[in-house]
């Protein structure tokens, strides 16, 4: 069984007209306990993570987003997971009255998103390191065929929205 207790906070700031920043963080006590091969165990760690999103607007149709994320080390039933951080960058551009959107992304631009796990027991020691090939680049092109928006029904009873119904 595992248990977590902690807190999470978020701060969103519109610093200037062209720059929005969001800072998120969490801090929690993590405990995992049980019985493994007839041997009881209990392990705890103080875990935390943070995320920083910066969005920069260049006019009405172009934006740049820079995202950083960190996760602290943590325990598991038989070992640990090391901490890791990652930095992503994306640029998007809208065309044709926002019907067409082009997005260019670079994920893990610093090649730091490796995941390291260590497990150990009476007769074994296991270390695993997984590092995805990075940075990873992608281009996405999206075309909106119908930008449908629900209309408010201003009927006598003021009930619901047009197009609403049972699911």
N, CA, C and O of each residue as an XYZ file, in Angstrom:
668
protein
N       0.840     -1.184      0.000
C       0.000      0.000      0.000
C       0.877      1.237      0.000
O       1.979      1.234      0.549
N       0.380      2.291     -0.619
C       1.123      3.546     -0.565
C       0.185      4.679     -0.183
O      -1.019      4.632     -0.438
N       0.773      5.706      0.439
C       0.023      6.828      0.983
C       0.770      8.117      0.682
O       2.000      8.156      0.702
N       0.011      9.171      0.404
C       0.596     10.491      0.156
C      -0.224     11.539      0.890
O      -1.451     11.467      0.940
N       0.474     12.514      1.457
C      -0.189     13.641      2.090
C       0.663     14.871      1.847
O       1.857     14.871      2.147
N       0.061     15.914      1.308
C       0.842     17.107      1.021
C      -0.007     18.245      0.533
O      -1.212     18.299      0.781
N       0.630     19.149     -0.162
C      -0.066     20.319     -0.669
C       0.430     20.659     -2.058
O       1.510     20.253     -2.487
N      -0.414     21.426     -2.747
C      -0.097     21.850     -4.105
C      -0.525     23.303     -4.245
O      -1.573     23.695     -3.734
N       0.269     24.089     -4.925
C      -0.051     25.504     -5.111
C       0.228     25.911     -6.549
O       1.073     25.329     -7.230
N      -0.510     26.933     -6.994
C      -0.321     27.446     -8.346
C      -0.429     28.964     -8.309
O      -1.282     29.528     -7.623
N       0.439     29.599     -9.049
C       0.431     31.051     -9.176
C       0.420     31.381    -10.662
O       1.271     30.913    -11.418
N      -0.546     32.186    -11.072
C      -0.653     32.587    -12.470
C      -0.529     34.101    -12.536
O      -1.266     34.824    -11.866
N       0.405     34.572    -13.345
C       0.670     36.006    -13.445
C       0.623     36.459    -14.899
O       1.225     35.838    -15.775
N      -0.092     37.536    -15.141
C      -0.027     38.222    -16.427
C       0.937     39.378    -16.216
O       0.526     40.476    -15.841
N       2.228     39.127    -16.460
C       3.261     40.103    -16.123
C       3.151     41.376    -16.955
O       3.194     42.485    -16.424
N       3.011     41.204    -18.237
C       2.740     42.299    -19.168
C       1.780     41.743    -20.215
O       1.469     40.552    -20.203
N       1.318     42.586    -21.106
C       0.323     42.151    -22.094
C       0.803     40.942    -22.904
O      -0.009     40.106    -23.300
N       2.086     40.843    -23.149
C       2.625     39.814    -24.040
C       3.301     38.647    -23.296
O       3.897     37.784    -23.941
N       3.221     38.602    -21.939
C       3.918     37.554    -21.185
C       3.054     37.054    -20.040
O       2.678     37.817    -19.150
N       2.745     35.774    -20.070
C       1.995     35.125    -18.999
C       2.886     34.050    -18.376
O       3.509     33.263    -19.088
N       2.941     34.022    -17.049
C       3.760     33.038    -16.337
C       2.876     32.256    -15.364
O       2.029     32.828    -14.677
N       3.087     30.945    -15.320
C       2.397     30.082    -14.366
C       3.445     29.261    -13.634
O       4.291     28.614    -14.252
N       3.377     29.296    -12.317
C       4.290     28.534    -11.469
C       3.456     27.584    -10.625
O       2.540     28.006     -9.918
N       3.779     26.303    -10.704
C       3.065     25.292     -9.939
C       4.070     24.495     -9.120
O       5.200     24.271     -9.552
N       3.654     24.076     -7.949
C       4.539     23.268     -7.122
C       3.750     22.371     -6.201
O       2.605     22.658     -5.854
N       4.382     21.273     -5.807
C       3.763     20.389     -4.830
C       4.832     19.859     -3.888
O       6.001     19.735     -4.252
N       4.412     19.555     -2.688
C       5.281     19.017     -1.645
C       4.444     18.008     -0.885
O       3.356     18.331     -0.408
N       4.953     16.774     -0.767
C       4.160     15.768     -0.069
C       5.050     14.687      0.531
O       6.141     14.394      0.043
N       4.539     14.114      1.604
C       5.194     12.981      2.238
C       4.636     11.723      1.580
O       3.421     11.555      1.479
N       5.515     10.853      1.139
C       5.108      9.626      0.460
C       5.572      8.437      1.282
O       6.724      8.381      1.713
N       4.669      7.484      1.498
C       5.015      6.280      2.262
C       4.503      5.057      1.512
O       3.358      5.029      1.059
N       5.348      4.060      1.387
C       4.952      2.789      0.803
C       5.295      1.711      1.823
O       6.386      1.704      2.392
N       4.351      0.803      2.049
C       4.585     -0.258      3.030
C       3.871     -1.524      2.600
O       2.932     -1.494      1.804
N       4.333     -2.623      3.140
C       3.743     -3.904      2.809
C       4.645     -5.037      3.246
O       5.496     -4.876      4.120
N       4.445     -6.180      2.624
C       5.250     -7.362      2.899
C       5.737     -7.909      1.571
O       4.957     -8.101      0.638
N       7.033     -8.155      1.497
C       7.638     -8.669      0.280
C       8.458     -9.893      0.644
O       9.409     -9.796      1.421
N       8.105    -11.030      0.097
C       8.778    -12.295      0.412
C       8.818    -12.519      1.919
O       9.870    -12.805      2.490
N       7.664    -12.386      2.547
C       7.483    -12.594      3.992
C       8.277    -11.635      4.862
O       8.442    -11.885      6.056
N       8.770    -10.545      4.294
C       9.508     -9.542      5.060
C       8.748     -8.215      4.989
O       8.559     -7.672      3.900
N       8.310     -7.689      6.137
C       7.615     -6.402      6.108
C       8.575     -5.255      5.779
O       9.754     -5.298      6.130
N       8.055     -4.236      5.106
C       8.872     -3.063      4.787
C       8.016     -1.811      4.919
O       6.792     -1.861      4.800
N       8.673     -0.702      5.162
C       8.038      0.612      5.186
C       9.099      1.622      4.786
O      10.155      1.710      5.413
N       8.815      2.379      3.745
C       9.777      3.376      3.256
C       9.046      4.696      3.051
O       7.896      4.719      2.613
N       9.721      5.786      3.369
C       9.119      7.108      3.193
C      10.099      8.045      2.498
O      11.315      7.865      2.558
N       9.536      9.043      1.843
C      10.357     10.106      1.264
C       9.537     11.388      1.228
O       8.309     11.360      1.142
N      10.233     12.495      1.294
C       9.611     13.804      1.128
C       9.804     14.180     -0.337
O      10.923     14.447     -0.775
N       8.728     14.200     -1.076
C       8.786     14.430     -2.517
C       8.301     15.833     -2.847
O       7.482     16.413     -2.133
N       8.824     16.363     -3.941
C       8.342     17.655     -4.416
C       8.537     17.747     -5.915
O       9.363     17.053     -6.507
N       7.761     18.612     -6.497
C       7.865     18.845     -7.928
C       7.497     20.281     -8.228
O       6.797     20.935     -7.455
N       7.974     20.759     -9.353
C       7.647     22.126     -9.760
C       7.536     22.195    -11.277
O       8.125     21.398    -12.008
N       6.763     23.171    -11.717
C       6.589     23.400    -13.150
C       6.504     24.901    -13.372
O       5.811     25.610    -12.641
N       7.204     25.371    -14.372
C       7.165     26.785    -14.733
C       6.806     26.888    -16.207
O       7.525     26.378    -17.067
N       5.690     27.550    -16.495
C       5.257     27.791    -17.872
C       5.379     29.273    -18.168
O       4.876     30.107    -17.414
N       6.036     29.598    -19.248
C       6.110     30.974    -19.732
C       5.504     30.997    -21.127
O       5.926     30.248    -22.008
N       4.513     31.858    -21.323
C       3.904     32.016    -22.639
C       4.093     33.459    -23.083
O       3.730     34.397    -22.374
N       4.666     33.615    -24.265
C       4.928     34.934    -24.834
C       4.067     35.087    -26.084
O       4.068     34.219    -26.957
N       3.336     36.191    -26.163
C       2.447     36.452    -27.285
C       3.085     37.478    -28.207
O       3.478     38.559    -27.768
N       3.187     37.135    -29.487
C       3.712     38.055    -30.503
C       2.555     38.378    -31.440
O       2.374     37.719    -32.464
N       1.790     39.374    -31.094
C       0.605     39.703    -31.870
C      -0.539     38.775    -31.509
O      -0.492     38.074    -30.497
N      -1.563     38.777    -32.344
C      -2.757     37.979    -32.069
C      -2.650     36.536    -32.541
O      -3.475     35.708    -32.156
N      -1.670     36.216    -33.351
C      -1.668     34.913    -33.996
C      -0.451     34.042    -33.710
O      -0.410     32.897    -34.159
N       0.537     34.543    -32.980
C       1.763     33.788    -32.724
C       2.065     33.775    -31.238
O       1.953     34.795    -30.559
N       2.456     32.591    -30.732
C       2.888     32.525    -29.342
C       4.035     31.535    -29.194
O       4.146     30.560    -29.937
N       4.879     31.816    -28.216
C       6.024     30.984    -27.854
C       5.793     30.510    -26.435
O       5.447     31.305    -25.561
N       5.984     29.212    -26.196
C       5.821     28.681    -24.849
C       7.081     27.933    -24.441
O       7.590     27.091    -25.180
N       7.577     28.259    -23.244
C       8.739     27.585    -22.658
C       8.275     26.977    -21.344
O       7.732     27.671    -20.484
N       8.494     25.676    -21.196
C       7.984     24.929    -20.057
C       9.123     24.166    -19.402
O       9.819     23.403    -20.071
N       9.322     24.357    -18.112
C      10.301     23.596    -17.342
C       9.600     22.803    -16.263
O       8.625     23.275    -15.677
N      10.091     21.586    -15.989
C       9.441     20.698    -15.033
C      10.510     19.935    -14.255
O      11.483     19.458    -14.841
N      10.333     19.816    -12.933
C      11.258     19.041    -12.099
C      10.463     18.124    -11.181
O       9.455     18.534    -10.606
N      10.919     16.881    -11.044
C      10.366     15.926    -10.083
C      11.505     15.417     -9.216
O      12.541     14.998     -9.732
N      11.320     15.452     -7.904
C      12.364     15.053     -6.964
C      12.510     13.533     -6.915
O      11.660     12.807     -7.429
N      13.590     13.057     -6.297
C      13.729     11.614     -6.082
C      12.587     11.084     -5.216
O      11.951     11.840     -4.481
N      12.337      9.781     -5.311
C      11.273      9.149     -4.533
C      11.649      7.710     -4.218
O      12.467      7.102     -4.908
N      11.041      7.177     -3.170
C      11.266      5.778     -2.812
C      10.246      4.895     -3.515
O       9.207      5.360     -3.984
N      10.571      3.605     -3.573
C       9.635      2.591     -4.043
C       9.712      1.427     -3.059
O      10.439      1.503     -2.068
N       8.982      0.370     -3.319
C       8.960     -0.767     -2.397
C      10.349     -1.362     -2.195
O      10.672     -1.806     -1.093
N      11.169     -1.378     -3.233
C      12.489     -2.001     -3.130
C      13.632     -1.079     -3.498
O      14.761     -1.547     -3.646
N      13.385      0.206     -3.650
C      14.494      1.053     -4.056
C      14.115      2.511     -4.179
O      13.332      3.044     -3.393
N      14.701      3.151     -5.204
C      14.497      4.583     -5.392
C      14.349      4.922     -6.870
O      14.771      4.173     -7.752
N      13.738      6.068     -7.106
C      13.707      6.683     -8.426
C      14.397      8.024     -8.272
O      14.055      8.797     -7.378
N      15.361      8.309     -9.130
C      16.093      9.573     -9.045
C      15.241     10.719     -9.583
O      14.298     10.502    -10.344
N      15.579     11.920     -9.185
C      14.890     13.102     -9.679
C      15.278     13.392    -11.122
O      16.304     12.917    -11.608
N      14.450     14.173    -11.799
C      14.756     14.545    -13.183
C      14.076     15.865    -13.522
O      13.096     16.257    -12.889
N      14.607     16.533    -14.520
C      13.996     17.764    -15.012
C      13.980     17.739    -16.527
O      14.733     17.009    -17.172
N      13.092     18.564    -17.076
C      12.902     18.586    -18.524
C      12.529     20.010    -18.947
O      11.854     20.733    -18.213
N      12.973     20.394    -20.128
C      12.661     21.708    -20.685
C      12.088     21.510    -22.085
O      12.698     20.853    -22.929
N      10.909     22.086    -22.323
C      10.235     21.994    -23.610
C       9.995     23.395    -24.165
O       9.813     24.350    -23.410
N       9.997     23.505    -25.499
C       9.751     24.784    -26.165
C       8.786     24.525    -27.327
O       8.904     23.528    -28.038
N       7.833     25.442    -27.503
C       6.898     25.314    -28.624
C       6.552     26.695    -29.165
O       6.505     27.680    -28.428
N       6.312     26.738    -30.472
C       5.866     27.957    -31.143
C       4.619     27.596    -31.936
O       4.593     26.589    -32.643
N       3.587     28.424    -31.815
C       2.378     28.182    -32.607
C       2.001     29.445    -33.374
O       2.236     30.569    -32.931
N       1.407     29.213    -34.541
C       0.996     30.317    -35.417
C      -0.357     29.961    -36.017
O      -0.531     28.881    -36.582
N      -1.315     30.879    -35.890
C      -2.647     30.697    -36.464
C      -2.739     31.406    -37.807
O      -2.150     32.467    -38.016
N      -3.504     30.784    -38.723
C      -3.733     31.333    -40.056
C      -5.222     31.244    -40.387
O      -5.968     30.513    -39.736
N      -5.641     31.986    -41.393
C      -7.004     31.916    -41.926
C      -8.058     32.044    -40.824
O      -8.901     31.164    -40.649
N      -7.995     33.142    -40.095
C      -8.946     33.421    -39.008
C      -8.989     32.286    -37.994
O     -10.061     31.876    -37.548
N      -7.823     31.789    -37.638
C      -7.632     30.744    -36.617
C      -8.191     29.383    -37.017
O      -8.384     28.521    -36.159
N      -8.451     29.180    -38.284
C      -8.910     27.864    -38.735
C      -7.745     26.895    -38.925
O      -7.920     25.682    -38.811
N      -6.567     27.422    -39.212
C      -5.379     26.603    -39.435
C      -4.323     26.997    -38.400
O      -4.022     28.178    -38.226
N      -3.768     25.997    -37.717
C      -2.740     26.253    -36.705
C      -1.529     25.376    -36.985
O      -1.659     24.171    -37.200
N      -0.359     25.987    -36.981
C       0.907     25.280    -37.141
C       1.651     25.362    -35.812
O       1.841     26.448    -35.265
N       2.075     24.199    -35.294
C       2.800     24.142    -34.021
C       4.119     23.420    -34.242
O       4.145     22.305    -34.764
N       5.210     24.056    -33.846
C       6.543     23.436    -33.862
C       6.954     23.236    -32.406
O       6.921     24.174    -31.610
N       7.341     22.004    -32.063
C       7.701     21.680    -30.683
C       9.084     21.068    -30.608
O       9.508     20.334    -31.500
N       9.774     21.383    -29.535
C      11.032     20.712    -29.192
C      10.881     20.255    -27.748
O      10.738     21.081    -26.846
N      10.913     18.957    -27.527
C      10.757     18.403    -26.183
C      12.108     17.935    -25.666
O      12.932     17.407    -26.414
N      12.315     18.137    -24.388
C      13.566     17.775    -23.716
C      14.768     18.363    -24.456
O      15.686     17.644    -24.848
N      14.744     19.666    -24.635
C      15.778     20.332    -25.428
C      17.174     20.217    -24.817
O      18.162     20.356    -25.537
N      17.283     19.968    -23.520
C      18.598     19.826    -22.878
C      19.008     18.366    -22.682
O      20.056     18.095    -22.096
N      18.202     17.429    -23.160
C      18.458     15.982    -23.026
C      18.679     15.577    -21.568
O      19.638     14.874    -21.251
N      17.793     16.022    -20.691
C      17.932     15.739    -19.257
C      16.835     14.842    -18.707
O      16.799     14.606    -17.499
N      15.946     14.338    -19.538
C      14.780     13.593    -19.052
C      15.071     12.123    -18.798
O      14.201     11.277    -19.010
N      16.270     11.807    -18.352
C      16.554     10.399    -18.080
C      15.888      9.984    -16.773
O      15.776     10.771    -15.834
N      15.456      8.749    -16.738
C      14.811      8.180    -15.562
C      15.721      7.077    -15.029
O      16.095      6.159    -15.759
N      16.070      7.176    -13.752
C      16.953      6.193    -13.130
C      16.225      5.523    -11.969
O      15.645      6.191    -11.112
N      16.263      4.201    -11.958
C      15.618      3.411    -10.915
C      16.643      2.443    -10.330
O      17.413      1.820    -11.061
N      16.642      2.328     -9.024
C      17.497      1.364     -8.343
C      16.611      0.486     -7.475
O      15.802      0.990     -6.696
N      16.762     -0.829     -7.608
C      16.047     -1.792     -6.769
C      17.074     -2.719     -6.158
O      18.041     -3.111     -6.811
N      16.857     -3.069     -4.895
C      17.779     -4.010     -4.267
C      17.062     -4.833     -3.220
O      16.084     -4.401     -2.609
N      17.576     -6.019     -3.036
C      17.032     -6.948     -2.052
C      18.144     -7.832     -1.529
O      19.324     -7.540     -1.726
N      17.771     -8.907     -0.865
C      18.744     -9.794     -0.240
C      19.742    -10.362     -1.242
O      20.943    -10.394     -0.971
N      19.260    -10.805     -2.386
C      20.138    -11.463     -3.353
C      20.245    -10.731     -4.691
O      20.635    -11.336     -5.690
N      19.910     -9.459     -4.729
C      19.989     -8.785     -6.025
C      20.188     -7.282     -5.860
O      19.887     -6.685     -4.826
N      20.712     -6.708     -6.938
C      20.825     -5.258     -7.083
C      20.522     -4.959     -8.544
O      21.122     -5.566     -9.431
N      19.616     -4.050     -8.809
C      19.219     -3.754    -10.173
C      19.202     -2.240    -10.380
O      18.577     -1.510     -9.611
N      19.883     -1.780    -11.409
C      19.899     -0.364    -11.764
C      19.415     -0.244    -13.200
O      19.937     -0.908    -14.095
N      18.431      0.592    -13.415
C      17.896      0.821    -14.758
C      17.961      2.309    -15.044
O      17.534      3.130    -14.232
N      18.500      2.648    -16.205
C      18.514      4.032    -16.641
C      17.880      4.077    -18.025
O      18.352      3.434    -18.963
N      16.808      4.846    -18.133
C      16.120      5.014    -19.402
C      16.264      6.465    -19.809
O      15.859      7.365    -19.073
N      16.837      6.696    -20.977
C      16.947      8.057    -21.484
C      16.411      8.081    -22.908
O      17.014      7.517    -23.820
N      15.272      8.740    -23.087
C      14.722      8.810    -24.441
C      15.634      9.605    -25.359
O      16.367     10.488    -24.914
N      15.580      9.284    -26.640
C      16.363     10.063    -27.605
C      15.800     11.472    -27.628
O      14.609     11.685    -27.853
N      16.664     12.405    -27.397
C      16.201     13.789    -27.334
C      17.311     14.713    -27.800
O      18.475     14.312    -27.825
N      16.983     15.913    -28.162
C      15.634     16.457    -28.141
C      14.757     15.830    -29.220
O      15.239     15.308    -30.225
N      13.459     15.901    -28.975
C      12.460     15.373    -29.894
C      11.749     16.555    -30.542
O      11.260     17.447    -29.849
N      11.692     16.560    -31.857
C      11.073     17.662    -32.592
C       9.812     17.171    -33.290
O       9.763     16.050    -33.796
N       8.798     18.022    -33.312
C       7.576     17.666    -34.038
C       6.932     18.912    -34.630
O       7.069     20.020    -34.111
N       6.231     18.694    -35.725
C       5.420     19.727    -36.374
C       3.989     19.217    -36.430
O       3.746     18.080    -36.833
N       3.056     20.045    -36.031
C       1.649     19.671    -36.062
C       0.888     20.731    -36.841
O       1.059     21.928    -36.615
N       0.053     20.279    -37.754
C      -0.790     21.172    -38.531
C      -2.239     20.773    -38.257
O      -2.625     19.627    -38.487
N      -3.037     21.715    -37.767
C      -4.426     21.448    -37.412
C      -5.340     22.369    -38.200
O      -5.117     23.579    -38.260
N      -6.374     21.787    -38.808
C      -7.374     22.581    -39.515
C      -8.728     22.340    -38.862
O      -9.158     21.195    -38.729
N      -9.398     23.406    -38.456
C     -10.713     23.310    -37.816
C     -11.778     23.366    -38.897
O     -11.939     24.385    -39.568
N     -12.503     22.271    -39.063
C     -13.557     22.217    -40.067
C     -14.786     22.992    -39.620
O     -15.457     23.624    -40.436
N     -15.081     22.945    -38.324
C     -16.266     23.608    -37.803
C     -15.940     24.089    -36.402
O     -15.763     23.279    -35.492
N     -15.860     25.372    -36.223
C     -15.551     25.940    -34.910
C     -16.866     26.193    -34.181
O     -17.222     27.338    -33.901
N     -17.586     25.109    -33.876
C     -18.913     25.175    -33.283
C     -18.843     25.717    -31.866
O     -18.026     25.284    -31.054
N     -19.723     26.679    -31.587
C     -19.858     27.213    -30.233
C     -21.320     27.098    -29.846
O     -22.206     27.456    -30.622
N     -21.574     26.595    -28.639
C     -22.945     26.458    -28.166
C     -23.528     27.842    -27.886
O     -22.843     28.714    -27.351
N     -24.797     28.038    -28.250
C     -25.474     29.308    -28.021
C     -26.321     29.197    -26.765
O     -26.929     28.160    -26.501
N     -26.355     30.272    -25.998
C     -27.194     30.291    -24.805
C     -28.654     30.385    -25.225
O     -28.999     31.173    -26.105
N     -29.509     29.588    -24.602
C     -30.943     29.630    -24.838
C     -31.538     30.649    -23.880
O     -31.447     30.489    -22.663
N     -32.133     31.670    -24.413
C     -32.695     32.730    -23.568
C     -34.207     32.538    -23.418
O     -34.968     33.505    -23.454
N     -34.629     31.300    -23.252
C     -36.050     30.996    -23.096
C     -36.593     31.491    -21.769
O     -35.855     32.002    -20.926
N     -37.905     31.330    -21.602
C     -38.580     31.824    -20.403
C     -37.988     31.249    -19.127
O     -37.777     31.983    -18.162
N     -37.719     29.965    -19.105
C     -37.229     29.329    -17.883
C     -35.733     29.508    -17.718
O     -35.202     29.229    -16.643
N     -35.041     29.964    -18.743
C     -33.600     30.139    -18.663
C     -32.873     28.826    -18.497
O     -31.816     28.769    -17.869
N     -33.439     27.765    -19.061
C     -32.853     26.446    -18.873
C     -31.843     26.144    -19.960
O     -32.087     26.384    -21.142
N     -30.720     25.618    -19.547
C     -29.745     25.000    -20.419
C     -29.238     25.822    -21.579
O     -29.435     27.034    -21.655
N     -28.578     25.120    -22.480
C     -27.997     25.683    -23.683
C     -28.587     24.963    -24.868
O     -28.951     23.791    -24.768
N     -28.687     25.647    -25.990
C     -29.126     24.967    -27.201
C     -28.154     23.854    -27.513
O     -26.943     24.005    -27.346
N     -28.678     22.756    -27.960
C     -27.814     21.641    -28.306
C     -27.556     20.719    -27.130
O     -26.958     19.657    -27.298
N     -28.001     21.110    -25.929
C     -27.818     20.228    -24.788
C     -28.857     19.128    -24.852
O     -29.952     19.326    -25.378
N     -28.523     18.010    -24.334
C     -29.469     16.918    -24.281
C     -28.920     15.834    -23.386
O     -27.831     15.954    -22.824
N     -29.687     14.782    -23.264
C     -29.217     13.676    -22.446
C     -28.084     12.965    -23.143
O     -27.992     12.926    -24.370
N     -27.247     12.418    -22.335
C     -26.106     11.701    -22.891
C     -26.386     10.230    -22.876
O     -25.547      9.437    -23.305
